[in-house]
């Protein structure tokens, strides 16, 4: 059953994952991973240290399989399959096989899961690590009385290593340590070795955090990197409740209703509806896993420093699936459970289809389509000018590095230093009117602008080119990118 559900968990996010264009965060992944190891290490000393382990793994993956959307997103789809199997195993050990099956099916249908499983970022891999970390912890707690000392030490060492790996892949795995403490509290009955178990867990957790100290320190040093979160409008609790995991209001209402049903019946059910102590413990862990990291980031953003993004809570999706699964499992008769699962599939379908559209990534990224327009019309020797007035992750020039074949033979007029020759993530550029002499001998220029940007509105680059004798020949709008062809 874990293998079957894991395979399904891989296929659902994998299907159509290659269709959407890359977007800004994926550009950071691919461009960082394409650096040489020395240049990648140098970059991580200045920026994105929290993603260093993922970038390093992606570096070797790209060397083997290339940098297409299909290739770079494939590890995430595989990780979702592994996480689906882990959700089943965890829920089966917490409750029962029937609840585990429902929870795994819910997990692989969550829009947050189908999104992270089709993205060249570390969220899916980190989620797979934490769900199997929970499985390992539960195994240790249940077998410690019958295991030899050497076996227990080996298992706790494995726990430390896996916890450290999770933190290296995604720093906010640290927020799950209180949840793992709840595991230890609930699955260690009152008996003489209780304190010893708690001490063993505390020691193993401390060792795991100690192993991850380098990335924690670098994250603190580079915390200004996510300061932009503070410039965004604050995320309301209602918005987070809908979009953090569920993607659309209809699915969010259904899912939260099922979680509420589980809370009412598991904690307050009587007679035939009475829940077991095992059910109550499982739901307590699931709710803690869902709510503690979310509340910490939301409150921390308000009181301390910007730290919340809805995507950061991807690591909570196994707990969401188990909480919803417990609600579905309380329904009677059996056909009602089947009907609710079908309803969840129906409600997530529009979001899933949108995620697999050509502009399905954040902010409707369209770099592949824009690159195709340039490739269809440009000739070797033509110049290309990119809009530099938007934030780095939106700049059209990222298409140049993500789809280099489309720009082969074109002259990047405003480039000062390429990204892999800098200590940062992106290219360094100069304004067009500083380097107009580079257009000598050029008869055609392609200008790529972000629709509605400062440069697009002011038209400064276009006026500069017109003053040099160029005339607008054609304008093509893709989705958010404007491609303007100018010729003398």
Short mmCIF file of C-alpha atoms in Angstrom, two decimals:
data_model
loop_
_atom_site.label_atom_id
_atom_site.label_comp_id
_atom_site.label_asym_id
_atom_site.label_seq_id
_atom_site.Cartn_x
_atom_site.Cartn_y
_atom_site.Cartn_z
CA UNK A 1 0.00 0.00 0.00
CA UNK A 2 2.76 2.57 0.74
CA UNK A 3 4.37 1.79 -2.61
CA UNK A 4 1.05 2.06 -4.45
CA UNK A 5 0.08 5.33 -2.80
CA UNK A 6 3.63 6.65 -3.20
CA UNK A 7 3.50 5.94 -6.93
CA UNK A 8 0.18 7.76 -7.18
CA UNK A 9 1.66 10.57 -5.10
CA UNK A 10 4.43 10.90 -7.67
CA UNK A 11 2.20 10.74 -10.74
CA UNK A 12 -0.29 13.41 -9.64
CA UNK A 13 2.24 16.27 -9.29
CA UNK A 14 4.39 14.98 -12.14
CA UNK A 15 1.58 15.10 -14.72
CA UNK A 16 1.95 18.31 -16.72
CA UNK A 17 4.68 19.62 -14.42
CA UNK A 18 6.77 20.60 -17.45
CA UNK A 19 4.10 22.88 -18.95
CA UNK A 20 4.36 26.09 -16.88
CA UNK A 21 7.24 28.46 -17.49
CA UNK A 22 9.87 28.84 -14.80
CA UNK A 23 9.30 31.63 -12.28
CA UNK A 24 11.56 33.77 -10.08
CA UNK A 25 12.35 31.35 -7.23
CA UNK A 26 12.98 28.55 -9.70
CA UNK A 27 15.30 30.89 -11.61
CA UNK A 28 17.31 31.30 -8.41
CA UNK A 29 17.47 27.49 -8.07
CA UNK A 30 18.52 26.76 -11.63
CA UNK A 31 20.99 29.63 -12.00
CA UNK A 32 22.61 28.87 -8.65
CA UNK A 33 22.86 25.16 -9.39
CA UNK A 34 24.47 25.84 -12.78
CA UNK A 35 27.44 27.58 -11.15
CA UNK A 36 30.66 25.70 -10.52
CA UNK A 37 31.02 24.37 -6.98
CA UNK A 38 33.57 27.05 -5.93
CA UNK A 39 31.34 29.82 -7.30
CA UNK A 40 28.27 28.32 -5.64
CA UNK A 41 30.05 28.16 -2.27
CA UNK A 42 31.19 31.77 -2.67
CA UNK A 43 27.64 32.86 -3.47
CA UNK A 44 26.20 31.03 -0.46
CA UNK A 45 28.49 33.04 1.78
CA UNK A 46 26.56 36.14 0.71
CA UNK A 47 23.04 35.01 -0.11
CA UNK A 48 20.67 32.02 -0.06
CA UNK A 49 22.68 29.95 2.40
CA UNK A 50 19.40 28.41 3.60
CA UNK A 51 18.98 26.82 0.16
CA UNK A 52 22.60 25.72 -0.19
CA UNK A 53 22.03 22.00 0.36
CA UNK A 54 19.26 21.96 -2.24
CA UNK A 55 21.31 23.95 -4.75
CA UNK A 56 24.24 21.59 -4.31
CA UNK A 57 22.06 18.54 -4.96
CA UNK A 58 20.42 20.23 -7.95
CA UNK A 59 23.88 21.06 -9.33
CA UNK A 60 24.73 17.39 -9.72
CA UNK A 61 21.22 16.56 -10.93
CA UNK A 62 21.48 19.14 -13.73
CA UNK A 63 24.87 17.80 -14.72
CA UNK A 64 23.23 14.40 -15.25
CA UNK A 65 19.82 15.33 -16.65
CA UNK A 66 19.94 18.92 -17.89
CA UNK A 67 18.07 22.04 -16.83
CA UNK A 68 14.67 21.68 -18.49
CA UNK A 69 11.47 22.21 -16.49
CA UNK A 70 10.80 18.46 -16.64
CA UNK A 71 14.25 17.60 -15.32
CA UNK A 72 14.58 20.14 -12.52
CA UNK A 73 11.03 19.62 -11.22
CA UNK A 74 11.26 15.83 -11.29
CA UNK A 75 13.02 15.53 -7.88
CA UNK A 76 10.13 17.39 -6.26
CA UNK A 77 7.57 15.05 -7.82
CA UNK A 78 9.56 12.07 -6.58
CA UNK A 79 9.74 13.65 -3.12
CA UNK A 80 5.95 14.06 -3.02
CA UNK A 81 5.64 10.35 -3.81
CA UNK A 82 8.00 9.57 -0.92
CA UNK A 83 6.06 11.95 1.35
CA UNK A 84 2.75 10.35 0.35
CA UNK A 85 4.05 6.93 1.34
CA UNK A 86 5.39 8.46 4.57
CA UNK A 87 2.02 10.04 5.37
CA UNK A 88 0.37 6.65 4.97
CA UNK A 89 2.92 4.89 7.20
CA UNK A 90 2.74 7.62 9.85
CA UNK A 91 -1.07 7.71 9.94
CA UNK A 92 -1.25 3.91 10.04
CA UNK A 93 1.03 3.83 13.08
CA UNK A 94 -0.83 6.70 14.71
CA UNK A 95 -4.36 5.43 14.05
CA UNK A 96 -5.28 2.71 11.54
CA UNK A 97 -4.84 1.53 7.98
CA UNK A 98 -8.20 2.98 6.86
CA UNK A 99 -7.39 6.44 8.22
CA UNK A 100 -3.90 6.17 6.72
CA UNK A 101 -5.26 5.41 3.25
CA UNK A 102 -7.68 8.34 3.36
CA UNK A 103 -4.97 10.68 4.72
CA UNK A 104 -2.50 9.73 1.99
CA UNK A 105 -5.13 10.34 -0.70
CA UNK A 106 -6.00 13.72 0.82
CA UNK A 107 -2.29 14.61 0.99
CA UNK A 108 -1.60 14.00 -2.68
CA UNK A 109 -4.66 16.09 -3.64
CA UNK A 110 -3.82 19.18 -1.57
CA UNK A 111 -3.09 22.08 -3.95
CA UNK A 112 -0.05 23.09 -1.88
CA UNK A 113 1.31 19.58 -2.44
CA UNK A 114 0.53 19.44 -6.17
CA UNK A 115 2.21 22.83 -6.51
CA UNK A 116 5.40 22.03 -4.61
CA UNK A 117 5.64 18.70 -6.43
CA UNK A 118 5.97 20.58 -9.72
CA UNK A 119 8.52 23.16 -8.66
CA UNK A 120 12.31 23.34 -8.66
CA UNK A 121 12.52 24.26 -4.97
CA UNK A 122 13.29 22.36 -1.79
CA UNK A 123 9.82 22.35 -0.16
CA UNK A 124 8.75 18.90 -1.39
CA UNK A 125 12.04 17.26 -0.41
CA UNK A 126 11.97 18.90 3.04
CA UNK A 127 8.39 17.68 3.53
CA UNK A 128 9.39 14.13 2.65
CA UNK A 129 12.24 14.33 5.18
CA UNK A 130 10.06 15.60 8.05
CA UNK A 131 7.26 13.07 7.57
CA UNK A 132 9.74 10.18 7.64
CA UNK A 133 11.48 11.84 10.58
CA UNK A 134 8.15 11.62 12.41
CA UNK A 135 7.84 7.96 11.40
CA UNK A 136 11.34 7.28 12.73
CA UNK A 137 10.62 9.06 16.01
CA UNK A 138 7.43 7.08 16.54
CA UNK A 139 9.30 3.86 15.78
CA UNK A 140 11.99 4.72 18.33
CA UNK A 141 9.41 5.51 21.00
CA UNK A 142 7.51 2.28 20.41
CA UNK A 143 10.50 -0.05 20.28
CA UNK A 144 12.89 1.49 22.79
CA UNK A 145 11.96 -0.97 25.58
CA UNK A 146 12.72 -4.00 23.41
CA UNK A 147 15.76 -2.62 21.55
CA UNK A 148 19.36 -3.14 22.55
CA UNK A 149 21.37 -0.17 23.72
CA UNK A 150 23.38 -0.13 20.49
CA UNK A 151 20.20 -0.16 18.40
CA UNK A 152 18.69 2.70 20.39
CA UNK A 153 21.85 4.77 20.03
CA UNK A 154 21.90 4.09 16.29
CA UNK A 155 18.25 5.07 15.88
CA UNK A 156 18.66 8.28 17.88
CA UNK A 157 21.75 9.13 15.81
CA UNK A 158 19.67 8.60 12.68
CA UNK A 159 17.03 10.91 14.10
CA UNK A 160 19.65 13.61 14.71
CA UNK A 161 21.06 13.27 11.21
CA UNK A 162 17.63 13.37 9.57
CA UNK A 163 16.61 16.40 11.63
CA UNK A 164 19.79 18.20 10.59
CA UNK A 165 19.18 17.31 6.94
CA UNK A 166 15.66 18.72 7.16
CA UNK A 167 16.98 21.99 8.60
CA UNK A 168 19.63 22.25 5.87
CA UNK A 169 16.91 21.77 3.25
CA UNK A 170 14.44 24.15 4.89
CA UNK A 171 15.32 26.22 7.94
CA UNK A 172 11.79 26.31 9.36
CA UNK A 173 11.91 22.58 10.07
CA UNK A 174 13.15 23.97 13.40
CA UNK A 175 9.55 24.96 14.11
CA UNK A 176 8.57 21.29 14.20
CA UNK A 177 10.75 20.49 17.21
CA UNK A 178 7.91 21.41 19.64
CA UNK A 179 5.64 19.10 17.63
CA UNK A 180 8.13 16.26 18.01
CA UNK A 181 8.20 17.04 21.73
CA UNK A 182 4.45 16.45 21.72
CA UNK A 183 5.06 13.08 20.04
CA UNK A 184 7.42 12.14 22.86
CA UNK A 185 5.02 13.32 25.56
CA UNK A 186 1.98 11.49 24.16
CA UNK A 187 3.71 8.26 23.15
CA UNK A 188 5.73 7.78 26.30
CA UNK A 189 3.37 6.36 28.94
CA UNK A 190 3.96 7.07 32.60
CA UNK A 191 6.54 4.50 33.60
CA UNK A 192 10.06 4.45 35.06
CA UNK A 193 11.90 5.01 31.74
CA UNK A 194 9.81 8.08 30.78
CA UNK A 195 12.43 10.60 31.87
CA UNK A 196 15.16 8.63 30.14
CA UNK A 197 13.24 8.72 26.86
CA UNK A 198 12.62 12.43 27.13
CA UNK A 199 16.31 13.03 27.85
CA UNK A 200 17.29 10.87 24.88
CA UNK A 201 14.99 12.82 22.57
CA UNK A 202 16.22 16.16 23.91
CA UNK A 203 19.84 15.10 23.43
CA UNK A 204 19.18 13.80 19.90
CA UNK A 205 17.31 16.99 18.96
CA UNK A 206 20.09 19.15 20.37
CA UNK A 207 22.62 17.15 18.37
CA UNK A 208 20.56 17.61 15.21
CA UNK A 209 20.33 21.36 15.73
CA UNK A 210 24.05 21.48 16.51
CA UNK A 211 24.83 19.72 13.22
CA UNK A 212 22.76 22.38 11.45
CA UNK A 213 24.42 25.29 13.29
CA UNK A 214 26.32 26.55 10.19
CA UNK A 215 23.16 27.11 8.18
CA UNK A 216 21.34 28.60 11.19
CA UNK A 217 24.13 31.14 11.72
CA UNK A 218 24.25 32.03 8.03
CA UNK A 219 20.48 32.41 7.98
CA UNK A 220 20.67 34.92 10.83
CA UNK A 221 23.44 36.81 9.05
CA UNK A 222 21.41 36.88 5.82
CA UNK A 223 18.01 37.59 7.37
CA UNK A 224 17.69 40.86 5.45
CA UNK A 225 17.24 38.72 2.34
CA UNK A 226 13.57 38.17 3.25
CA UNK A 227 12.97 41.73 4.44
CA UNK A 228 10.81 42.22 1.35
CA UNK A 229 8.10 40.20 3.12
CA UNK A 230 7.66 43.15 5.46
CA UNK A 231 6.90 45.43 2.51
CA UNK A 232 4.00 43.28 1.40
CA UNK A 233 0.48 43.81 2.74
CA UNK A 234 0.10 41.69 5.90
CA UNK A 235 -1.50 38.30 5.37
CA UNK A 236 -4.78 37.95 7.22
CA UNK A 237 -5.63 34.78 9.09
CA UNK A 238 -8.57 34.19 6.71
CA UNK A 239 -6.31 34.49 3.64
CA UNK A 240 -3.82 32.09 5.19
CA UNK A 241 -6.60 29.64 6.07
CA UNK A 242 -7.64 29.51 2.40
CA UNK A 243 -4.42 29.80 0.44
CA UNK A 244 -1.79 28.34 2.74
CA UNK A 245 -2.74 24.76 1.88
CA UNK A 246 -6.02 24.65 -0.05
CA UNK A 247 -5.73 27.09 -2.94
CA UNK A 248 -9.41 28.02 -3.30
CA UNK A 249 -12.23 28.95 -0.89
CA UNK A 250 -14.50 26.00 -1.69
CA UNK A 251 -11.87 23.41 -0.90
CA UNK A 252 -10.76 25.35 2.19
CA UNK A 253 -14.32 25.40 3.58
CA UNK A 254 -14.73 21.66 3.00
CA UNK A 255 -11.33 20.83 4.51
CA UNK A 256 -11.73 23.00 7.60
CA UNK A 257 -15.24 21.59 8.11
CA UNK A 258 -13.75 18.10 8.15
CA UNK A 259 -11.04 19.17 10.60
CA UNK A 260 -13.73 20.70 12.83
CA UNK A 261 -15.76 17.48 12.58
CA UNK A 262 -12.69 15.52 13.66
CA UNK A 263 -12.12 17.87 16.62
CA UNK A 264 -15.73 17.62 17.81
CA UNK A 265 -16.13 13.87 17.44
CA UNK A 266 -12.64 12.85 18.57
CA UNK A 267 -12.56 15.02 21.66
CA UNK A 268 -16.25 15.13 22.55
CA UNK A 269 -17.79 12.05 20.96
CA UNK A 270 -19.70 9.70 23.24
CA UNK A 271 -21.19 6.22 22.92
CA UNK A 272 -20.76 4.80 19.44
CA UNK A 273 -19.03 8.02 18.38
CA UNK A 274 -16.46 7.87 21.17
CA UNK A 275 -12.87 8.01 20.00
CA UNK A 276 -9.95 6.04 21.34
CA UNK A 277 -7.04 7.58 23.22
CA UNK A 278 -4.97 6.79 20.15
CA UNK A 279 -7.29 8.91 17.96
CA UNK A 280 -7.07 11.81 20.41
CA UNK A 281 -3.28 11.65 20.52
CA UNK A 282 -3.06 11.50 16.71
CA UNK A 283 -5.34 14.49 16.25
CA UNK A 284 -3.47 16.47 18.92
CA UNK A 285 -0.20 15.92 17.09
CA UNK A 286 -1.74 16.80 13.71
CA UNK A 287 -3.28 20.03 15.05
CA UNK A 288 -0.03 21.00 16.73
CA UNK A 289 1.88 20.32 13.52
CA UNK A 290 -0.56 22.48 11.57
CA UNK A 291 -0.95 25.38 13.95
CA UNK A 292 2.30 25.87 15.87
CA UNK A 293 4.52 26.72 12.85
CA UNK A 294 1.75 28.82 11.24
CA UNK A 295 1.08 30.84 14.39
CA UNK A 296 4.80 31.28 15.07
CA UNK A 297 5.48 32.75 11.64
CA UNK A 298 2.37 34.95 11.56
CA UNK A 299 2.97 36.35 15.05
CA UNK A 300 6.72 36.60 14.53
CA UNK A 301 6.22 38.64 11.38
CA UNK A 302 4.05 41.09 13.29
CA UNK A 303 6.23 41.38 16.40
CA UNK A 304 9.82 40.58 15.44
CA UNK A 305 10.84 40.46 11.78
CA UNK A 306 9.36 39.45 8.40
CA UNK A 307 9.32 35.65 8.28
CA UNK A 308 5.92 34.47 6.99
CA UNK A 309 5.07 33.26 3.53
CA UNK A 310 2.26 30.82 2.76
CA UNK A 311 4.67 28.61 0.83
CA UNK A 312 6.81 28.19 3.95
CA UNK A 313 4.10 26.06 5.58
CA UNK A 314 4.36 23.30 2.97
CA UNK A 315 6.06 21.17 5.64
CA UNK A 316 2.73 21.05 7.51
CA UNK A 317 0.80 19.35 4.70
CA UNK A 318 1.15 15.77 6.09
CA UNK A 319 -0.51 16.94 9.31
CA UNK A 320 -3.27 18.70 7.36
CA UNK A 321 -3.95 15.48 5.47
CA UNK A 322 -4.10 13.42 8.68
CA UNK A 323 -6.45 15.90 10.40
CA UNK A 324 -8.77 15.92 7.38
CA UNK A 325 -8.43 12.13 7.12
CA UNK A 326 -9.54 11.72 10.74
CA UNK A 327 -12.62 13.82 9.96
CA UNK A 328 -13.47 11.74 6.90
CA UNK A 329 -12.92 8.50 8.82
CA UNK A 330 -15.61 9.52 11.34
CA UNK A 331 -18.26 9.63 8.61
CA UNK A 332 -20.72 6.75 8.29
CA UNK A 333 -21.55 4.80 6.18
CA UNK A 334 -18.50 3.98 4.07
CA UNK A 335 -19.95 5.47 0.89
CA UNK A 336 -20.01 8.87 2.63
CA UNK A 337 -16.22 8.69 3.00
CA UNK A 338 -15.85 7.83 -0.67
CA UNK A 339 -18.17 10.67 -1.63
CA UNK A 340 -16.20 13.21 0.40
CA UNK A 341 -12.93 12.09 -1.18
CA UNK A 342 -14.50 12.53 -4.60
CA UNK A 343 -15.75 15.97 -3.55
CA UNK A 344 -12.22 16.97 -2.50
CA UNK A 345 -10.91 15.81 -5.88
CA UNK A 346 -13.61 17.82 -7.63
CA UNK A 347 -12.93 20.97 -5.61
CA UNK A 348 -9.18 20.83 -6.12
CA UNK A 349 -9.44 20.15 -9.86
CA UNK A 350 -9.72 23.81 -11.03
CA UNK A 351 -6.67 24.80 -8.99
CA UNK A 352 -4.75 21.77 -10.23
CA UNK A 353 -5.57 22.55 -13.88
CA UNK A 354 -4.53 26.19 -13.40
CA UNK A 355 -1.23 25.05 -11.87
CA UNK A 356 -0.51 23.04 -15.02
CA UNK A 357 -1.34 25.86 -17.43
CA UNK A 358 1.40 27.61 -19.44
CA UNK A 359 1.34 30.54 -16.98
CA UNK A 360 0.61 28.42 -13.92
CA UNK A 361 3.49 29.60 -11.76
CA UNK A 362 3.45 32.53 -9.36
CA UNK A 363 2.51 35.88 -10.92
CA UNK A 364 1.79 34.25 -14.26
CA UNK A 365 5.43 33.84 -15.28
CA UNK A 366 5.76 33.64 -19.07
CA UNK A 367 9.49 33.62 -19.75
CA UNK A 368 9.46 30.49 -21.92
CA UNK A 369 6.73 31.92 -24.13
CA UNK A 370 8.49 35.30 -24.35
CA UNK A 371 11.75 33.57 -25.25
CA UNK A 372 9.93 31.68 -28.01
CA UNK A 373 8.72 34.98 -29.54
CA UNK A 374 12.29 36.30 -29.63
CA UNK A 375 13.63 33.04 -31.04
CA UNK A 376 11.07 33.06 -33.83
CA UNK A 377 12.07 36.51 -35.07
CA UNK A 378 15.61 37.32 -34.00
CA UNK A 379 18.75 36.83 -36.07
CA UNK A 380 22.37 36.45 -34.92
CA UNK A 381 23.86 39.86 -34.25
CA UNK A 382 20.60 41.43 -33.08
CA UNK A 383 20.72 43.20 -29.70
CA UNK A 384 18.49 42.52 -26.73
CA UNK A 385 17.57 44.94 -23.92
CA UNK A 386 15.78 43.90 -20.74
CA UNK A 387 13.58 45.81 -18.32
CA UNK A 388 15.62 46.35 -15.13
CA UNK A 389 13.00 48.42 -13.25
CA UNK A 390 11.26 45.52 -11.47
CA UNK A 391 12.44 43.41 -8.58
CA UNK A 392 15.08 40.81 -9.52
CA UNK A 393 12.78 37.79 -9.44
CA UNK A 394 10.48 39.40 -12.03
CA UNK A 395 13.10 40.65 -14.47
CA UNK A 396 12.57 39.46 -18.04
CA UNK A 397 16.32 39.00 -18.42
CA UNK A 398 16.01 35.78 -16.40
CA UNK A 399 14.57 34.24 -19.57
CA UNK A 400 18.04 34.66 -21.09
CA UNK A 401 19.53 32.20 -18.56
CA UNK A 402 16.60 29.83 -18.25
CA UNK A 403 16.04 29.47 -22.03
CA UNK A 404 19.49 30.30 -23.49
CA UNK A 405 18.85 28.61 -26.83
CA UNK A 406 16.28 31.28 -27.70
CA UNK A 407 18.85 34.06 -27.26
CA UNK A 408 21.82 32.38 -28.89
CA UNK A 409 23.77 34.84 -31.03
CA UNK A 410 22.07 37.92 -29.57
CA UNK A 411 24.03 40.72 -27.90
CA UNK A 412 23.13 41.53 -24.29
CA UNK A 413 23.83 45.26 -24.46
CA UNK A 414 23.42 46.31 -20.84
CA UNK A 415 25.24 43.42 -19.16
CA UNK A 416 28.04 44.47 -16.84
CA UNK A 417 28.88 41.18 -15.09
CA UNK A 418 27.14 37.82 -15.58
CA UNK A 419 25.50 36.28 -12.52
CA UNK A 420 28.07 33.50 -12.13
CA UNK A 421 30.86 36.09 -11.88
CA UNK A 422 29.19 37.88 -8.98
CA UNK A 423 28.76 37.03 -5.28
CA UNK A 424 24.99 37.43 -5.63
CA UNK A 425 22.15 35.66 -7.43
CA UNK A 426 21.68 37.86 -10.48
CA UNK A 427 23.45 39.63 -13.34
CA UNK A 428 24.86 43.11 -12.79
CA UNK A 429 23.73 45.58 -15.44
CA UNK A 430 24.10 49.22 -16.44
CA UNK A 431 21.44 51.61 -17.83
CA UNK A 432 20.98 51.55 -21.58
CA UNK A 433 21.80 55.22 -22.03
CA UNK A 434 25.25 54.57 -20.53
CA UNK A 435 26.24 52.10 -23.24
CA UNK A 436 24.62 53.33 -26.44
CA UNK A 437 27.95 52.95 -28.23
CA UNK A 438 27.50 49.17 -27.95
CA UNK A 439 24.71 49.47 -30.52
CA UNK A 440 27.11 50.61 -33.25
CA UNK A 441 26.64 48.34 -36.25
CA UNK A 442 23.38 46.89 -34.87
CA UNK A 443 20.27 47.26 -37.03
CA UNK A 444 17.70 45.57 -34.82
CA UNK A 445 16.96 45.48 -31.10
CA UNK A 446 14.57 43.34 -29.07
CA UNK A 447 13.26 44.95 -25.88
CA UNK A 448 11.62 42.77 -23.20
CA UNK A 449 9.62 44.68 -20.58
CA UNK A 450 7.46 43.69 -17.62
CA UNK A 451 3.95 44.84 -18.35
CA UNK A 452 3.09 47.87 -16.22
CA UNK A 453 6.61 48.30 -14.79
CA UNK A 454 8.26 51.66 -14.27
CA UNK A 455 10.29 51.25 -17.45
CA UNK A 456 7.25 50.08 -19.41
CA UNK A 457 5.26 53.12 -18.25
CA UNK A 458 7.99 55.72 -18.72
CA UNK A 459 9.27 54.35 -22.02
CA UNK A 460 12.78 55.64 -21.33
CA UNK A 461 14.62 52.81 -23.12
CA UNK A 462 12.33 53.03 -26.14
CA UNK A 463 12.93 56.80 -26.44
CA UNK A 464 16.69 56.23 -26.12
CA UNK A 465 16.59 53.73 -28.97
CA UNK A 466 14.39 56.01 -31.09
CA UNK A 467 16.89 58.84 -30.61
CA UNK A 468 19.52 56.51 -32.11
CA UNK A 469 17.43 55.97 -35.23
CA UNK A 470 15.46 52.86 -34.29
CA UNK A 471 11.74 52.53 -35.04
CA UNK A 472 9.21 50.27 -33.37
CA UNK A 473 8.36 47.56 -35.90
CA UNK A 474 6.19 45.20 -33.84
CA UNK A 475 4.93 44.72 -30.30
CA UNK A 476 3.88 41.38 -28.82
CA UNK A 477 2.29 40.90 -25.41
CA UNK A 478 2.52 37.39 -23.98
CA UNK A 479 1.07 37.38 -20.49
CA UNK A 480 3.04 39.78 -18.35
CA UNK A 481 5.94 40.36 -20.75
CA UNK A 482 6.00 42.86 -23.61
CA UNK A 483 8.35 42.09 -26.52
CA UNK A 484 9.11 45.11 -28.68
CA UNK A 485 11.02 44.80 -31.96
CA UNK A 486 12.85 47.92 -33.15
CA UNK A 487 14.87 48.36 -36.34
CA UNK A 488 16.82 51.20 -37.94
#
